[in-house]
Each structure stands twice: as C-alpha cells, then as structure tokens.
Amino acid sequence: MSTAPRAVNAYAAFDSKGEVKPWQYQSRPLGPEDVEIKITHSGICGSDIHTMDGGWGPAHYPCVVGHEIVGQVTLAGTNVESLKVGDRAAVGAQVWACLNKNPEAPCNNCADGEDAVCDHAVYTYASTYPDGTPSYGGYADYVRVDNHYAFKLPENIPSDLAAPLMCAGTTVFTPLKQEGVKAGDRVGVVGIGGLGHLLSSSFALLAPRRSLSLAPPARNKRSVLWVQKSFTI
C-alpha cells in the first residue's frame, strides 16, 4: 500500500467568477487514520457557489469545492477499522477533527462529543490541516479524509441519491433526531425547497403517519402538490 501523495485531477475555481477549470494537485500523504476514496458522485450545494464567488468572505484560490461525496475506498490507513478497500463510502462537510487526542491542546468540544465544532476542525474544502496543508473537495477524482468522516453506505441507497444526503440531508435529519421527533408530533416546515423537500421525506422514516404544517413558497407548486399527496396537511 502506498501512502505517498498522489496526483489528483480536479475542477477548481481560480477567481470569484466561480468558473471551474481542470486543475491538478498533489494530495496529502495517507495517514494511519485516513482513507482514500475514488469519487464517483459529488453533489452541488449552495455553499459551493458562495465559497467560489467569495460570498462568505475572500476565498483562497485555486478552490476545489464539493462536500457531498460518494465513491469507493481505494486505500485505508493502518489504523482504519471502519472501512476497507472496495467499500462504498460517503463524505460530508467535515474531513478531520482533533478528537481531543492532543493533551497539549485540549479541545472541550471534542471531549463533549461535539467534534463538528472542534476547535481545530478541518472542513472538506477551503480549510487547512494542522500541518498547513489545504483541503480540497469532491469536484475531483480522488479525496483523502480521516476515516471518522467517511461512512460506509448500505447497499439499498444508490450513490446518486446518497450524495446530497451528506449535506442537505444531514442538515435537516440531525435536528429531528436531536429533538426526538416521533409519531404524533406536529412539525412545521417553512419552505419546500431543497432542504424542506428532504425534511418532509425524512418524516416517513420517523413517523409514517404525521401531521405537517407547511408554509411553502408559491413558486414551488409541483413540490407542494407532491407534499399534499404524501402528507397530512
């Protein structure tokens, strides 16, 4: 198994116009906790656009975005137990956290199980590893990430449907789980765009019969009709 850096073919933005062009970079060396994934699918998120065009502040170019990633594991570090070569895996918006492993730099958030807001978190793109290496996202043929942030996909979820679940899907499903939403609860959804649509779909997993209060934008009439057929309004 080679842990050396590899050439990665990507599509990068080079300025705030947000136009992506072919670009090649050298990946990080594969660490003992890392996996390498050959990317087959990468969703397009609004965050990608805002990052490339500088809408969330000055971007560092070249910028390779994409944090809804699905692909096949091609390499696994010596300490990785959750995944093996050949597994189909998905990656979301984060690729590394300290997990409170460094006694010289304690992290209360990781100690509390809140590694998503780790003091030293590395996000899938437009972020920097502790050694100064920049992170690049899923608009590429390969990506290397800490195995704690790559998740084996069940066979019954197609890759093209799994990709958007890694950002939009987790954004809406996580609060349902955290708040303990269950059958019989009333939940209001304001808007039936990309996130609202996935949130409404998530109800089917938690409560097959439910009461849904919906305040949709008028422009999404087709989505509203779908919801009316699928849910109790």
PDB file of C-alpha atoms in Angstrom:
ATOM      1  CA  MET A   1       0.000   0.000   0.000  1.00  0.00           C
ATOM      2  CA  SER A   2       1.372   3.387  -0.990  1.00  0.00           C
ATOM      3  CA  THR A   3       0.914   6.220   1.475  1.00  0.00           C
ATOM      4  CA  ALA A   4       2.694   8.729  -0.770  1.00  0.00           C
ATOM      5  CA  PRO A   5       0.894  11.762  -2.176  1.00  0.00           C
ATOM      6  CA  ARG A   6      -0.944  11.170  -5.442  1.00  0.00           C
ATOM      7  CA  ALA A   7      -1.810  13.423  -8.355  1.00  0.00           C
ATOM      8  CA  VAL A   8      -5.485  14.395  -8.145  1.00  0.00           C
ATOM      9  CA  ASN A   9      -7.377  15.675 -11.168  1.00  0.00           C
ATOM     10  CA  ALA A  10      -9.908  18.284 -10.113  1.00  0.00           C
ATOM     11  CA  TYR A  11     -12.078  21.162 -11.253  1.00  0.00           C
ATOM     12  CA  ALA A  12     -11.100  24.359  -9.478  1.00  0.00           C
ATOM     13  CA  ALA A  13     -12.264  27.958  -9.357  1.00  0.00           C
ATOM     14  CA  PHE A  14      -9.445  30.449  -9.814  1.00  0.00           C
ATOM     15  CA  ASP A  15     -11.298  33.673  -9.024  1.00  0.00           C
ATOM     16  CA  SER A  16     -14.630  34.989  -7.764  1.00  0.00           C
ATOM     17  CA  LYS A  17     -16.311  34.457 -11.134  1.00  0.00           C
ATOM     18  CA  GLY A  18     -16.795  30.883  -9.963  1.00  0.00           C
ATOM     19  CA  GLU A  19     -15.979  29.285 -13.304  1.00  0.00           C
ATOM     20  CA  VAL A  20     -14.341  25.896 -12.736  1.00  0.00           C
ATOM     21  CA  LYS A  21     -11.489  24.645 -14.889  1.00  0.00           C
ATOM     22  CA  PRO A  22      -9.376  21.475 -14.890  1.00  0.00           C
ATOM     23  CA  TRP A  23      -6.574  21.573 -12.341  1.00  0.00           C
ATOM     24  CA  GLN A  24      -4.219  19.031 -10.803  1.00  0.00           C
ATOM     25  CA  TYR A  25      -2.811  18.989  -7.290  1.00  0.00           C
ATOM     26  CA  GLN A  26      -0.819  16.648  -5.059  1.00  0.00           C
ATOM     27  CA  SER A  27      -2.829  15.044  -2.274  1.00  0.00           C
ATOM     28  CA  ARG A  28      -1.772  14.722   1.335  1.00  0.00           C
ATOM     29  CA  PRO A  29       0.196  11.607   2.263  1.00  0.00           C
ATOM     30  CA  LEU A  30      -2.155   8.898   3.516  1.00  0.00           C
ATOM     31  CA  GLY A  31      -2.074   8.877   7.319  1.00  0.00           C
ATOM     32  CA  PRO A  32      -2.759   5.838   9.528  1.00  0.00           C
ATOM     33  CA  GLU A  33      -6.301   7.108  10.238  1.00  0.00           C
ATOM     34  CA  ASP A  34      -7.050   8.103   6.639  1.00  0.00           C
ATOM     35  CA  VAL A  35      -8.900   6.563   3.734  1.00  0.00           C
ATOM     36  CA  GLU A  36      -8.566   7.395   0.072  1.00  0.00           C
ATOM     37  CA  ILE A  37     -11.782   7.451  -1.958  1.00  0.00           C
ATOM     38  CA  LYS A  38     -12.124   7.316  -5.723  1.00  0.00           C
ATOM     39  CA  ILE A  39     -15.020   9.700  -6.279  1.00  0.00           C
ATOM     40  CA  THR A  40     -17.966   8.599  -8.393  1.00  0.00           C
ATOM     41  CA  HIS A  41     -20.531  11.225  -7.366  1.00  0.00           C
ATOM     42  CA  SER A  42     -20.381  14.731  -5.908  1.00  0.00           C
ATOM     43  CA  GLY A  43     -23.442  16.844  -5.221  1.00  0.00           C
ATOM     44  CA  ILE A  44     -23.702  20.570  -5.847  1.00  0.00           C
ATOM     45  CA  CYS A  45     -24.504  22.626  -2.751  1.00  0.00           C
ATOM     46  CA  GLY A  46     -25.278  26.321  -2.424  1.00  0.00           C
ATOM     47  CA  SER A  47     -22.251  26.529  -0.147  1.00  0.00           C
ATOM     48  CA  ASP A  48     -20.066  25.590  -3.111  1.00  0.00           C
ATOM     49  CA  ILE A  49     -21.272  28.628  -5.052  1.00  0.00           C
ATOM     50  CA  HIS A  50     -20.980  31.004  -2.096  1.00  0.00           C
ATOM     51  CA  THR A  51     -17.437  29.816  -1.418  1.00  0.00           C
ATOM     52  CA  MET A  52     -16.231  30.088  -5.005  1.00  0.00           C
ATOM     53  CA  ASP A  53     -17.664  33.564  -5.593  1.00  0.00           C
ATOM     54  CA  GLY A  54     -16.441  34.938  -2.268  1.00  0.00           C
ATOM     55  CA  GLY A  55     -19.952  35.381  -0.906  1.00  0.00           C
ATOM     56  CA  TRP A  56     -18.809  34.192   2.519  1.00  0.00           C
ATOM     57  CA  GLY A  57     -15.613  36.204   2.519  1.00  0.00           C
ATOM     58  CA  PRO A  58     -12.425  36.100   0.463  1.00  0.00           C
ATOM     59  CA  ALA A  59     -11.672  32.635  -0.886  1.00  0.00           C
ATOM     60  CA  HIS A  60      -8.258  31.074  -1.308  1.00  0.00           C
ATOM     61  CA  TYR A  61      -7.746  30.103  -4.936  1.00  0.00           C
ATOM     62  CA  PRO A  62      -7.458  27.646  -6.585  1.00  0.00           C
ATOM     63  CA  CYS A  63     -10.551  26.385  -4.767  1.00  0.00           C
ATOM     64  CA  VAL A  64     -11.940  22.866  -5.246  1.00  0.00           C
ATOM     65  CA  VAL A  65     -15.399  22.628  -3.707  1.00  0.00           C
ATOM     66  CA  GLY A  66     -17.889  19.780  -3.234  1.00  0.00           C
ATOM     67  CA  HIS A  67     -18.867  18.291   0.139  1.00  0.00           C
ATOM     68  CA  GLU A  68     -21.493  15.754  -0.882  1.00  0.00           C
ATOM     69  CA  ILE A  69     -19.126  12.969  -1.887  1.00  0.00           C
ATOM     70  CA  VAL A  70     -19.679   9.309  -2.714  1.00  0.00           C
ATOM     71  CA  GLY A  71     -17.103   6.856  -4.030  1.00  0.00           C
ATOM     72  CA  GLN A  72     -15.141   3.674  -3.469  1.00  0.00           C
ATOM     73  CA  VAL A  73     -12.392   3.216  -0.892  1.00  0.00           C
ATOM     74  CA  THR A  74      -9.096   2.571  -2.682  1.00  0.00           C
ATOM     75  CA  LEU A  75      -6.676   2.861   0.260  1.00  0.00           C
ATOM     76  CA  ALA A  76      -7.092   2.529   4.022  1.00  0.00           C
ATOM     77  CA  GLY A  77      -4.569   3.532   6.677  1.00  0.00           C
ATOM     78  CA  THR A  78      -3.109   1.013   9.100  1.00  0.00           C
ATOM     79  CA  ASN A  79      -5.378   2.093  11.976  1.00  0.00           C
ATOM     80  CA  VAL A  80      -8.633   2.120   9.990  1.00  0.00           C
ATOM     81  CA  GLU A  81     -11.183  -0.484  11.088  1.00  0.00           C
ATOM     82  CA  SER A  82     -14.486   1.043   9.966  1.00  0.00           C
ATOM     83  CA  LEU A  83     -13.804   0.753   6.226  1.00  0.00           C
ATOM     84  CA  LYS A  84     -11.856  -1.476   3.868  1.00  0.00           C
ATOM     85  CA  VAL A  85     -10.707  -1.251   0.271  1.00  0.00           C
ATOM     86  CA  GLY A  86     -13.673  -1.749  -2.036  1.00  0.00           C
ATOM     87  CA  ASP A  87     -16.292  -0.332   0.322  1.00  0.00           C
ATOM     88  CA  ARG A  88     -18.640   2.333  -0.989  1.00  0.00           C
ATOM     89  CA  ALA A  89     -18.356   5.357   1.276  1.00  0.00           C
ATOM     90  CA  ALA A  90     -19.739   8.867   1.622  1.00  0.00           C
ATOM     91  CA  VAL A  91     -18.192  12.082   2.953  1.00  0.00           C
ATOM     92  CA  GLY A  92     -19.921  15.263   4.086  1.00  0.00           C
ATOM     93  CA  ALA A  93     -18.763  18.728   5.068  1.00  0.00           C
ATOM     94  CA  GLN A  94     -16.009  17.732   7.530  1.00  0.00           C
ATOM     95  CA  VAL A  95     -12.888  15.621   6.991  1.00  0.00           C
ATOM     96  CA  TRP A  96     -10.907  15.905  10.243  1.00  0.00           C
ATOM     97  CA  ALA A  97     -11.102  16.841  13.930  1.00  0.00           C
ATOM     98  CA  CYS A  98      -8.605  16.553  16.759  1.00  0.00           C
ATOM     99  CA  LEU A  99     -10.963  14.294  18.791  1.00  0.00           C
ATOM    100  CA  ASN A 100      -9.193  15.649  21.870  1.00  0.00           C
ATOM    101  CA  LYS A 101      -6.193  13.403  21.246  1.00  0.00           C
ATOM    102  CA  ASN A 102      -3.534  16.036  21.869  1.00  0.00           C
ATOM    103  CA  PRO A 103      -3.024  16.640  25.623  1.00  0.00           C
ATOM    104  CA  GLU A 104      -1.049  19.785  24.826  1.00  0.00           C
ATOM    105  CA  ALA A 105      -4.036  21.297  23.008  1.00  0.00           C
ATOM    106  CA  PRO A 106      -7.195  20.086  24.780  1.00  0.00           C
ATOM    107  CA  CYS A 107     -10.478  20.551  22.937  1.00  0.00           C
ATOM    108  CA  ASN A 108     -13.582  20.838  25.106  1.00  0.00           C
ATOM    109  CA  ASN A 109     -15.915  20.461  22.147  1.00  0.00           C
ATOM    110  CA  CYS A 110     -14.426  17.136  21.091  1.00  0.00           C
ATOM    111  CA  ALA A 111     -14.314  15.999  24.715  1.00  0.00           C
ATOM    112  CA  ASP A 112     -18.063  16.659  24.864  1.00  0.00           C
ATOM    113  CA  GLY A 113     -18.666  14.670  21.681  1.00  0.00           C
ATOM    114  CA  GLU A 114     -19.215  17.819  19.615  1.00  0.00           C
ATOM    115  CA  ASP A 115     -16.410  17.262  17.113  1.00  0.00           C
ATOM    116  CA  ALA A 116     -18.427  19.047  14.416  1.00  0.00           C
ATOM    117  CA  VAL A 117     -17.391  22.256  16.170  1.00  0.00           C
ATOM    118  CA  CYS A 118     -13.874  21.096  17.081  1.00  0.00           C
ATOM    119  CA  ASP A 119     -11.525  23.982  17.812  1.00  0.00           C
ATOM    120  CA  HIS A 120      -9.221  22.597  15.117  1.00  0.00           C
ATOM    121  CA  ALA A 121     -11.799  21.174  12.681  1.00  0.00           C
ATOM    122  CA  VAL A 122     -10.887  20.730   9.031  1.00  0.00           C
ATOM    123  CA  TYR A 123     -13.748  21.053   6.585  1.00  0.00           C
ATOM    124  CA  THR A 124     -13.908  19.334   3.246  1.00  0.00           C
ATOM    125  CA  TYR A 125     -12.731  22.376   1.313  1.00  0.00           C
ATOM    126  CA  ALA A 126     -11.474  25.918   1.911  1.00  0.00           C
ATOM    127  CA  SER A 127      -9.922  24.747   5.171  1.00  0.00           C
ATOM    128  CA  THR A 128      -6.428  23.937   6.424  1.00  0.00           C
ATOM    129  CA  TYR A 129      -4.978  20.915   8.230  1.00  0.00           C
ATOM    130  CA  PRO A 130      -2.803  21.500  11.319  1.00  0.00           C
ATOM    131  CA  ASP A 131       0.313  20.957   9.189  1.00  0.00           C
ATOM    132  CA  GLY A 132      -0.744  23.771   6.854  1.00  0.00           C
ATOM    133  CA  THR A 133      -1.995  21.551   4.021  1.00  0.00           C
ATOM    134  CA  PRO A 134      -5.134  22.941   2.344  1.00  0.00           C
ATOM    135  CA  SER A 135      -8.239  20.787   1.994  1.00  0.00           C
ATOM    136  CA  TYR A 136      -9.865  20.230  -1.389  1.00  0.00           C
ATOM    137  CA  GLY A 137     -13.335  18.879  -2.059  1.00  0.00           C
ATOM    138  CA  GLY A 138     -15.266  16.493  -4.230  1.00  0.00           C
ATOM    139  CA  TYR A 139     -15.029  18.082  -7.673  1.00  0.00           C
ATOM    140  CA  ALA A 140     -12.154  15.710  -8.300  1.00  0.00           C
ATOM    141  CA  ASP A 141     -11.338  12.074  -8.978  1.00  0.00           C
ATOM    142  CA  TYR A 142      -9.917  11.285  -5.513  1.00  0.00           C
ATOM    143  CA  VAL A 143     -10.088  12.588  -1.959  1.00  0.00           C
ATOM    144  CA  ARG A 144      -8.274  11.586   1.254  1.00  0.00           C
ATOM    145  CA  VAL A 145     -10.032  12.067   4.593  1.00  0.00           C
ATOM    146  CA  ASP A 146      -9.910  10.894   8.197  1.00  0.00           C
ATOM    147  CA  ASN A 147     -11.894   7.653   8.416  1.00  0.00           C
ATOM    148  CA  HIS A 148     -14.110   9.076  11.173  1.00  0.00           C
ATOM    149  CA  TYR A 149     -15.694  11.287   8.495  1.00  0.00           C
ATOM    150  CA  ALA A 150     -16.206   8.647   5.800  1.00  0.00           C
ATOM    151  CA  PHE A 151     -19.278   6.464   6.188  1.00  0.00           C
ATOM    152  CA  LYS A 152     -19.984   3.085   4.644  1.00  0.00           C
ATOM    153  CA  LEU A 153     -23.171   3.207   2.592  1.00  0.00           C
ATOM    154  CA  PRO A 154     -25.832   0.495   2.780  1.00  0.00           C
ATOM    155  CA  GLU A 155     -26.473  -1.348  -0.458  1.00  0.00           C
ATOM    156  CA  ASN A 156     -30.055  -0.100  -0.782  1.00  0.00           C
ATOM    157  CA  ILE A 157     -29.095   3.563  -1.207  1.00  0.00           C
ATOM    158  CA  PRO A 158     -27.979   4.424  -4.773  1.00  0.00           C
ATOM    159  CA  SER A 159     -24.861   6.575  -4.955  1.00  0.00           C
ATOM    160  CA  ASP A 160     -26.537   9.396  -6.869  1.00  0.00           C
ATOM    161  CA  LEU A 161     -29.208   9.702  -4.176  1.00  0.00           C
ATOM    162  CA  ALA A 162     -26.749   9.318  -1.307  1.00  0.00           C
ATOM    163  CA  ALA A 163     -24.563  12.279  -2.304  1.00  0.00           C
ATOM    164  CA  PRO A 164     -26.998  15.118  -1.418  1.00  0.00           C
ATOM    165  CA  LEU A 165     -27.849  13.378   1.848  1.00  0.00           C
ATOM    166  CA  MET A 166     -24.323  14.157   3.069  1.00  0.00           C
ATOM    167  CA  CYS A 167     -25.086  17.871   3.440  1.00  0.00           C
ATOM    168  CA  ALA A 168     -28.704  18.811   2.783  1.00  0.00           C
ATOM    169  CA  GLY A 169     -29.919  15.503   4.189  1.00  0.00           C
ATOM    170  CA  THR A 170     -27.924  15.637   7.414  1.00  0.00           C
ATOM    171  CA  THR A 171     -28.796  19.316   7.865  1.00  0.00           C
ATOM    172  CA  VAL A 172     -32.489  18.511   8.219  1.00  0.00           C
ATOM    173  CA  PHE A 173     -32.357  14.987   9.669  1.00  0.00           C
ATOM    174  CA  THR A 174     -29.978  15.764  12.538  1.00  0.00           C
ATOM    175  CA  PRO A 175     -32.325  18.183  14.365  1.00  0.00           C
ATOM    176  CA  LEU A 176     -35.186  15.696  14.043  1.00  0.00           C
ATOM    177  CA  LYS A 177     -33.053  13.115  15.825  1.00  0.00           C
ATOM    178  CA  GLN A 178     -31.667  15.556  18.374  1.00  0.00           C
ATOM    179  CA  GLU A 179     -35.132  16.821  19.295  1.00  0.00           C
ATOM    180  CA  GLY A 180     -36.574  13.314  19.487  1.00  0.00           C
ATOM    181  CA  VAL A 181     -39.318  13.844  16.894  1.00  0.00           C
ATOM    182  CA  LYS A 182     -41.681  10.869  16.932  1.00  0.00           C
ATOM    183  CA  ALA A 183     -45.020   9.712  15.555  1.00  0.00           C
ATOM    184  CA  GLY A 184     -47.802  12.073  16.590  1.00  0.00           C
ATOM    185  CA  ASP A 185     -45.590  15.150  16.890  1.00  0.00           C
ATOM    186  CA  ARG A 186     -46.519  18.237  14.913  1.00  0.00           C
ATOM    187  CA  VAL A 187     -43.698  19.748  12.888  1.00  0.00           C
ATOM    188  CA  GLY A 188     -43.737  22.950  10.872  1.00  0.00           C
ATOM    189  CA  VAL A 189     -41.727  23.238   7.669  1.00  0.00           C
ATOM    190  CA  VAL A 190     -41.190  26.735   6.319  1.00  0.00           C
ATOM    191  CA  GLY A 191     -40.351  26.403   2.646  1.00  0.00           C
ATOM    192  CA  ILE A 192     -40.318  23.366   0.385  1.00  0.00           C
ATOM    193  CA  GLY A 193     -37.078  23.912  -1.492  1.00  0.00           C
ATOM    194  CA  GLY A 194     -34.140  21.530  -1.457  1.00  0.00           C
ATOM    195  CA  LEU A 195     -33.902  21.315   2.335  1.00  0.00           C
ATOM    196  CA  GLY A 196     -37.628  21.397   3.017  1.00  0.00           C
ATOM    197  CA  HIS A 197     -38.227  18.654   0.473  1.00  0.00           C
ATOM    198  CA  LEU A 198     -35.681  16.379   2.163  1.00  0.00           C
ATOM    199  CA  LEU A 199     -37.033  17.249   5.604  1.00  0.00           C
ATOM    200  CA  SER A 200     -40.519  16.250   4.521  1.00  0.00           C
ATOM    201  CA  SER A 201     -39.144  12.982   3.156  1.00  0.00           C
ATOM    202  CA  SER A 202     -37.399  12.335   6.471  1.00  0.00           C
ATOM    203  CA  PHE A 203     -40.734  12.267   8.279  1.00  0.00           C
ATOM    204  CA  ALA A 204     -41.509   8.981   6.559  1.00  0.00           C
ATOM    205  CA  LEU A 205     -38.565   7.418   8.407  1.00  0.00           C
ATOM    206  CA  LEU A 206     -39.602   8.716  11.812  1.00  0.00           C
ATOM    207  CA  ALA A 207     -43.396   8.801  11.669  1.00  0.00           C
ATOM    208  CA  PRO A 208     -45.257   7.085   8.804  1.00  0.00           C
ATOM    209  CA  ARG A 209     -48.442   8.958   9.766  1.00  0.00           C
ATOM    210  CA  ARG A 210     -47.978  12.516  10.883  1.00  0.00           C
ATOM    211  CA  SER A 211     -49.394  15.996  10.896  1.00  0.00           C
ATOM    212  CA  LEU A 212     -47.396  18.508   8.897  1.00  0.00           C
ATOM    213  CA  SER A 213     -47.802  22.274   8.945  1.00  0.00           C
ATOM    214  CA  LEU A 214     -46.386  23.682   5.732  1.00  0.00           C
ATOM    215  CA  ALA A 215     -45.715  27.244   4.616  1.00  0.00           C
ATOM    216  CA  PRO A 216     -44.271  26.839   1.103  1.00  0.00           C
ATOM    217  CA  PRO A 217     -43.012  29.468  -1.315  1.00  0.00           C
ATOM    218  CA  ALA A 218     -45.666  29.865  -4.015  1.00  0.00           C
ATOM    219  CA  ARG A 219     -43.181  29.255  -6.831  1.00  0.00           C
ATOM    220  CA  ASN A 220     -42.714  25.592  -5.921  1.00  0.00           C
ATOM    221  CA  LYS A 221     -46.186  24.415  -6.910  1.00  0.00           C
ATOM    222  CA  ARG A 222     -45.043  21.000  -8.115  1.00  0.00           C
ATOM    223  CA  SER A 223     -43.347  20.309  -4.790  1.00  0.00           C
ATOM    224  CA  VAL A 224     -46.436  21.446  -2.905  1.00  0.00           C
ATOM    225  CA  LEU A 225     -48.623  19.055  -4.892  1.00  0.00           C
ATOM    226  CA  TRP A 226     -46.219  16.213  -4.078  1.00  0.00           C
ATOM    227  CA  VAL A 227     -46.349  17.027  -0.379  1.00  0.00           C
ATOM    228  CA  GLN A 228     -50.149  17.254  -0.416  1.00  0.00           C
ATOM    229  CA  LYS A 229     -50.337  13.735  -1.833  1.00  0.00           C
ATOM    230  CA  SER A 230     -47.797  12.360   0.628  1.00  0.00           C
ATOM    231  CA  PHE A 231     -48.610  14.059   3.916  1.00  0.00           C
ATOM    232  CA  THR A 232     -51.455  15.136   6.151  1.00  0.00           C
ATOM    233  CA  ILE A 233     -51.630  18.922   5.944  1.00  0.00           C
TER     234      ILE A 233
END
